[in-house]
Amino acid sequence: MKFIQYFQANSNDIQVGIQSELGIINIAEASETLGVQVPNQMKAIIEGDYNNRIQQILDYYTHHAHEVTFVDSDTIVYAPVIHNPEKIICVGLNYHDHVSESKISDDPDEPVIFSKFNNALASHNQVIPLNKHGEQFDYEGELVVVIGKTAKNISQVDALDAVFGYSIANDVSVRDLQFKSGQWLLGKTNDFSAPVGPNLTTKNEVDINNLAIKTYRNGAEVQSANTKQMIFKVAEIVSYISEYMTLQAGDIILTGTPSGVVLGYPEDQQVWLKTGDEITVEIEGLGRLTNTFELEK
C-alpha cells in the first residue's frame, strides 16, 4: 500500500491519501463516507493499528470506482510523507563505490551516523533553495526507512518488525559547508535539503535488500546501484541506531547514497548543482522523487 500527504488547492491543511491504481483516495473523505474511522494524519496512522480499516477503504473504492471520487494528482501539492518526525537520522558512506569516490575514509567498520532536522524536510516537486553561503551543491539519491513503532536495543533479527515502510530521499549536500569544520552539519541540514517522497510504501510491498536505485540529473543517469550493495543493510542500521537512541514511530532514516555524486568526480570535472537543474531519484517499487533547484535570494 502506498500513502501520500498533500495539500489541496487553497488549503493549508495536510491531507493523507492512499495512492491506488485508479487515483488518490482522500482518507478523510473516505472515512466519513464509509463510517470507517481512520485519522487524517500519517504519523497517527503509523502509530495506530488501522491496516484492516484502510484495506476496507481501498477495497470499497476499487470495487465502486464509478460511484466514488478520486483526487487527481495534477491538482495537488505534495507534502513530505512525514512532516513532523522526532528524528531524521542519516547514514553516510554506506556503498563501497561511494566510499572509494569520496576519498573521505576506508569502508567503515560501523555505520556512520549524522542527523538532519525538520527544517530540512521538503516534498516531491518542490523547488529546493541553494544556500547563498555555499557553492558546492550536490545530490545524493537514497532509500528512506520510516519507523513504525518504538524500538530500543532491537536485534537485527527483529529490526524489520519495527519498520512501517519505505520512501525515497535526496540528501542535498553543500560540500564546501560540509567540510568547513570537523562536523558535517552545516552542509547537511540546510532548509529543504531533504526532500522525501512522493509516497510512503508499506514494507510488505518490496524486497528491501534487492531494489534498483537510480538518480537522474536533467534526464541523464548519474547514479545506478542496488540496495543489495549496501555495506550495512536496513536491519543492521535499525538495530545499530536503536542501541544508542530510542527509535519512535515516524522517525526517518536515510540509508546512504551510491557512487555517482558530484563530489566523486575529479575536481576539474565537478559540475555542482545550479539554478534550473532537475534531480530525479528512482527506486524500484517505490516511485520517482523529482525536485528542481534555485539559488537562494
Coordinates of C-alpha atoms in Angstrom, one line a residue:
M1 CA 0.0 0.0 0.0
K2 CA 1.2 3.5 -0.8
F3 CA 0.4 6.6 1.2
I4 CA 0.9 10.3 0.3
Q5 CA 0.5 13.5 2.2
Y6 CA -0.6 16.5 0.2
F7 CA -2.3 19.9 0.1
Q8 CA -5.4 20.6 -1.9
A9 CA -6.0 23.9 -3.7
N10 CA -6.5 26.9 -1.5
S11 CA -5.9 24.9 1.7
N12 CA -3.1 24.8 4.2
D13 CA -4.3 21.6 5.8
I14 CA -2.3 18.5 5.0
Q15 CA -4.4 15.6 3.7
V16 CA -3.5 11.9 3.7
G17 CA -4.2 9.9 0.7
I18 CA -4.0 6.3 -0.5
Q19 CA -2.3 6.0 -3.9
S20 CA -4.3 3.4 -5.8
E21 CA -4.1 2.3 -9.4
L22 CA -7.3 4.3 -10.1
G23 CA -6.2 7.5 -8.4
I24 CA -5.7 9.1 -4.9
I25 CA -8.2 8.2 -2.2
N26 CA -8.7 11.0 0.3
I27 CA -8.7 9.2 3.6
A28 CA -10.7 11.9 5.5
E29 CA -13.5 11.8 2.9
A30 CA -13.5 8.1 2.6
S31 CA -13.5 7.7 6.4
E32 CA -16.6 9.9 6.7
T33 CA -18.4 8.4 3.7
L34 CA -17.9 4.8 4.9
G35 CA -18.0 5.4 8.6
V36 CA -14.6 3.8 9.0
Q37 CA -12.5 5.8 11.5
V38 CA -9.0 6.5 10.2
P39 CA -7.0 9.6 11.2
N40 CA -6.1 12.1 8.6
Q41 CA -2.5 12.3 9.7
M42 CA 0.2 9.9 8.6
K43 CA 2.1 9.7 11.8
A44 CA -1.1 8.8 13.7
I45 CA -1.8 6.1 11.1
I46 CA 1.7 4.7 11.7
E47 CA 1.3 4.8 15.4
G48 CA -2.1 3.1 15.4
D49 CA -3.5 -0.2 14.1
Y50 CA -5.5 0.8 11.1
N51 CA -4.5 -1.7 8.5
N52 CA -7.8 -3.5 8.3
R53 CA -9.8 -0.2 8.1
I54 CA -7.6 1.2 5.4
Q55 CA -7.8 -2.0 3.4
Q56 CA -11.6 -1.8 3.7
I57 CA -11.5 1.7 2.3
L58 CA -9.2 0.6 -0.6
D59 CA -11.4 -2.4 -1.4
Y60 CA -14.5 -0.3 -1.5
Y61 CA -13.1 2.4 -3.7
T62 CA -11.6 -0.3 -6.0
H63 CA -14.9 -2.1 -6.4
H64 CA -17.1 1.0 -6.6
A65 CA -14.8 3.2 -8.7
H66 CA -17.8 4.5 -10.8
E67 CA -19.5 5.8 -7.6
V68 CA -16.7 7.5 -5.8
T69 CA -14.4 10.4 -6.3
F70 CA -10.6 10.1 -6.7
V71 CA -8.2 13.0 -6.3
D72 CA -6.4 14.0 -9.5
S73 CA -2.7 14.1 -8.8
D74 CA -2.3 17.1 -11.1
T75 CA -4.5 19.2 -8.7
I76 CA -2.4 18.7 -5.5
V77 CA 0.7 19.9 -3.9
Y78 CA 2.8 17.1 -2.4
A79 CA 3.9 17.3 1.2
P80 CA 6.7 15.3 2.8
V81 CA 5.4 11.8 3.6
I82 CA 6.2 12.5 7.2
H83 CA 6.1 16.2 8.2
N84 CA 6.9 16.0 12.0
P85 CA 9.3 13.2 12.8
E86 CA 11.0 13.2 16.1
K87 CA 14.3 12.3 14.4
I88 CA 15.8 12.4 11.0
I89 CA 18.9 10.1 11.0
C90 CA 21.3 9.7 8.1
V91 CA 23.8 7.1 7.3
G92 CA 27.0 8.1 5.4
L93 CA 29.4 6.1 3.4
N94 CA 27.1 3.0 3.0
Y95 CA 28.0 1.8 -0.5
H96 CA 31.6 0.6 -1.3
D97 CA 31.9 2.6 -4.5
H98 CA 30.7 5.8 -2.9
V99 CA 33.3 5.3 -0.1
S100 CA 36.0 5.0 -2.8
E101 CA 34.9 8.0 -4.8
S102 CA 34.5 10.3 -1.7
K103 CA 38.1 9.7 -0.6
I104 CA 37.0 10.5 2.9
S105 CA 37.9 7.2 4.5
D106 CA 38.1 3.5 4.1
D107 CA 34.9 1.3 4.4
P108 CA 33.6 2.0 7.9
D109 CA 33.5 -0.8 10.5
E110 CA 30.3 0.6 11.9
P111 CA 27.5 2.8 10.3
V112 CA 28.5 6.5 10.0
I113 CA 25.6 8.4 11.6
F114 CA 24.7 12.0 11.4
S115 CA 21.4 14.0 11.5
K116 CA 19.2 16.4 9.8
F117 CA 16.4 18.5 11.4
N118 CA 12.8 19.0 10.5
N119 CA 13.7 22.3 8.7
A120 CA 15.4 20.1 6.0
L121 CA 12.2 18.3 5.0
A122 CA 10.8 19.0 1.6
S123 CA 8.5 17.3 -0.8
H124 CA 8.1 15.9 -4.3
N125 CA 8.1 18.6 -7.0
Q126 CA 9.3 21.3 -4.5
V127 CA 11.8 23.8 -5.7
I128 CA 14.8 23.5 -3.4
P129 CA 16.7 26.6 -2.4
L130 CA 20.5 26.5 -2.8
N131 CA 22.0 28.2 0.3
K132 CA 23.6 31.5 -0.7
H133 CA 26.5 30.8 1.8
G134 CA 27.6 27.7 -0.2
E135 CA 28.9 26.9 -3.6
Q136 CA 29.3 23.2 -4.0
F137 CA 25.8 21.8 -4.1
D138 CA 25.4 18.0 -4.6
Y139 CA 22.7 15.4 -4.9
E140 CA 22.5 12.0 -3.1
G141 CA 19.7 9.6 -4.0
E142 CA 18.8 7.4 -1.0
L143 CA 16.4 4.8 0.3
V144 CA 14.4 6.0 3.3
V145 CA 13.2 3.9 6.2
V146 CA 10.2 5.0 8.2
I147 CA 10.0 3.5 11.7
G148 CA 6.6 2.1 12.7
K149 CA 6.9 1.6 16.5
T150 CA 9.1 2.3 19.4
A151 CA 12.4 0.3 19.3
K152 CA 15.2 0.2 21.8
N153 CA 18.1 -2.3 21.7
I154 CA 16.3 -4.3 19.0
S155 CA 18.1 -7.2 17.4
Q156 CA 18.9 -7.4 13.7
V157 CA 16.6 -10.4 13.5
D158 CA 13.7 -8.4 14.8
A159 CA 14.7 -5.0 13.4
L160 CA 12.4 -5.0 10.3
D161 CA 9.4 -5.6 12.6
A162 CA 10.0 -2.0 13.8
V163 CA 9.7 -0.6 10.2
F164 CA 6.5 0.7 8.8
G165 CA 7.6 1.3 5.3
Y166 CA 10.0 2.9 2.8
S167 CA 10.3 6.0 0.7
I168 CA 12.9 8.0 -1.4
A169 CA 15.1 10.9 -0.4
N170 CA 17.6 13.2 -1.9
D171 CA 20.2 14.1 0.7
V172 CA 21.1 17.5 -0.8
S173 CA 24.6 18.4 0.4
V174 CA 26.6 21.5 0.3
R175 CA 30.1 20.1 0.2
D176 CA 32.1 23.3 1.0
L177 CA 30.0 23.8 4.1
Q178 CA 30.0 20.1 5.0
F179 CA 33.8 20.1 5.2
K180 CA 34.2 23.6 6.6
S181 CA 34.8 22.1 10.1
G182 CA 35.1 18.7 11.7
Q183 CA 31.3 18.3 11.7
W184 CA 29.1 17.8 8.6
L185 CA 26.0 19.5 10.0
L186 CA 26.3 22.9 8.2
G187 CA 26.4 21.2 4.8
K188 CA 23.7 18.7 5.6
T189 CA 20.7 20.3 7.2
N190 CA 20.1 23.5 5.2
D191 CA 16.4 24.4 4.8
F192 CA 14.6 22.0 2.5
S193 CA 17.7 19.9 1.9
A194 CA 15.9 16.6 2.5
P195 CA 13.0 16.1 0.0
V196 CA 11.2 12.8 0.8
G197 CA 8.5 11.2 -1.2
P198 CA 6.5 11.1 -3.3
N199 CA 4.8 8.3 -1.3
L200 CA 5.4 6.0 1.7
T201 CA 5.2 2.4 0.7
T202 CA 4.4 -0.2 3.3
K203 CA 7.2 -2.7 4.0
N204 CA 5.3 -5.8 2.7
E205 CA 5.3 -4.4 -0.9
V206 CA 9.1 -4.7 -1.7
D207 CA 12.2 -6.8 -1.0
I208 CA 14.2 -4.0 0.6
N209 CA 17.5 -5.8 0.1
N210 CA 17.2 -6.0 -3.7
L211 CA 15.9 -2.7 -5.1
A212 CA 17.4 -0.8 -8.1
I213 CA 18.2 2.8 -7.2
K214 CA 19.0 5.4 -9.9
T215 CA 19.4 9.2 -9.9
Y216 CA 19.0 11.4 -13.0
R217 CA 20.3 14.9 -13.5
N218 CA 18.4 16.8 -16.1
G219 CA 17.3 13.4 -17.6
A220 CA 20.8 11.9 -17.7
E221 CA 21.6 8.9 -15.4
V222 CA 24.2 9.8 -12.8
Q223 CA 23.8 7.1 -10.2
S224 CA 22.9 3.5 -10.6
A225 CA 23.1 0.8 -7.9
N226 CA 21.1 -1.8 -5.9
T227 CA 20.3 -1.8 -2.2
K228 CA 21.9 -5.3 -2.0
Q229 CA 25.2 -3.4 -2.4
M230 CA 24.8 -1.6 0.9
I231 CA 27.6 -2.1 3.4
F232 CA 25.1 -2.1 6.2
K233 CA 21.7 -3.4 5.4
V234 CA 18.4 -1.9 6.7
A235 CA 18.1 -4.4 9.6
E236 CA 21.7 -3.7 10.7
I237 CA 21.1 0.1 10.5
V238 CA 17.9 0.0 12.6
S239 CA 19.4 -2.3 15.2
Y240 CA 22.6 -0.3 15.4
I241 CA 20.8 3.0 15.9
S242 CA 18.5 1.5 18.5
E243 CA 21.5 0.6 20.7
Y244 CA 22.2 4.3 21.2
M245 CA 18.8 6.1 21.0
T246 CA 15.2 5.0 21.2
L247 CA 13.6 5.0 17.8
Q248 CA 10.0 6.3 17.7
A249 CA 7.1 5.8 15.2
G250 CA 7.5 8.2 12.4
D251 CA 11.3 8.6 12.7
I252 CA 13.0 8.8 9.3
I253 CA 16.3 7.1 8.4
L254 CA 18.2 8.0 5.2
T255 CA 20.3 4.9 4.4
G256 CA 23.2 6.3 2.3
T257 CA 23.9 7.0 -1.3
P258 CA 25.7 5.0 -4.0
S259 CA 28.5 6.3 -6.2
G260 CA 28.0 9.0 -8.9
V261 CA 27.7 12.1 -6.8
V262 CA 29.5 15.3 -8.0
L263 CA 32.0 15.0 -5.1
G264 CA 33.2 11.8 -6.6
Y265 CA 34.4 13.3 -9.9
P266 CA 37.9 14.7 -10.4
E267 CA 38.0 18.4 -9.3
D268 CA 38.3 19.6 -12.9
Q269 CA 35.1 17.7 -13.8
Q270 CA 32.9 18.6 -10.9
V271 CA 29.8 20.4 -12.0
W272 CA 27.8 21.4 -8.9
L273 CA 24.1 21.8 -8.9
K274 CA 22.8 25.2 -10.1
T275 CA 19.6 27.1 -10.7
G276 CA 17.3 25.2 -13.1
D277 CA 18.8 21.7 -12.5
E278 CA 16.3 18.9 -12.0
I279 CA 17.2 15.8 -10.0
T280 CA 15.0 12.7 -10.0
V281 CA 15.7 9.7 -7.7
E282 CA 14.0 6.5 -8.7
I283 CA 13.8 3.4 -6.6
E284 CA 12.3 0.2 -7.8
G285 CA 8.8 -0.4 -6.4
L286 CA 8.8 3.0 -4.6
G287 CA 8.5 5.5 -7.3
R288 CA 10.3 8.7 -8.5
L289 CA 11.1 11.8 -6.4
T290 CA 11.8 14.9 -8.5
N291 CA 13.0 18.3 -7.5
T292 CA 14.4 21.4 -9.2
F293 CA 16.8 23.9 -7.7
E294 CA 17.1 27.6 -7.4
L295 CA 19.8 29.8 -5.8
E296 CA 18.5 31.3 -2.5
K297 CA 17.8 35.0 -2.7

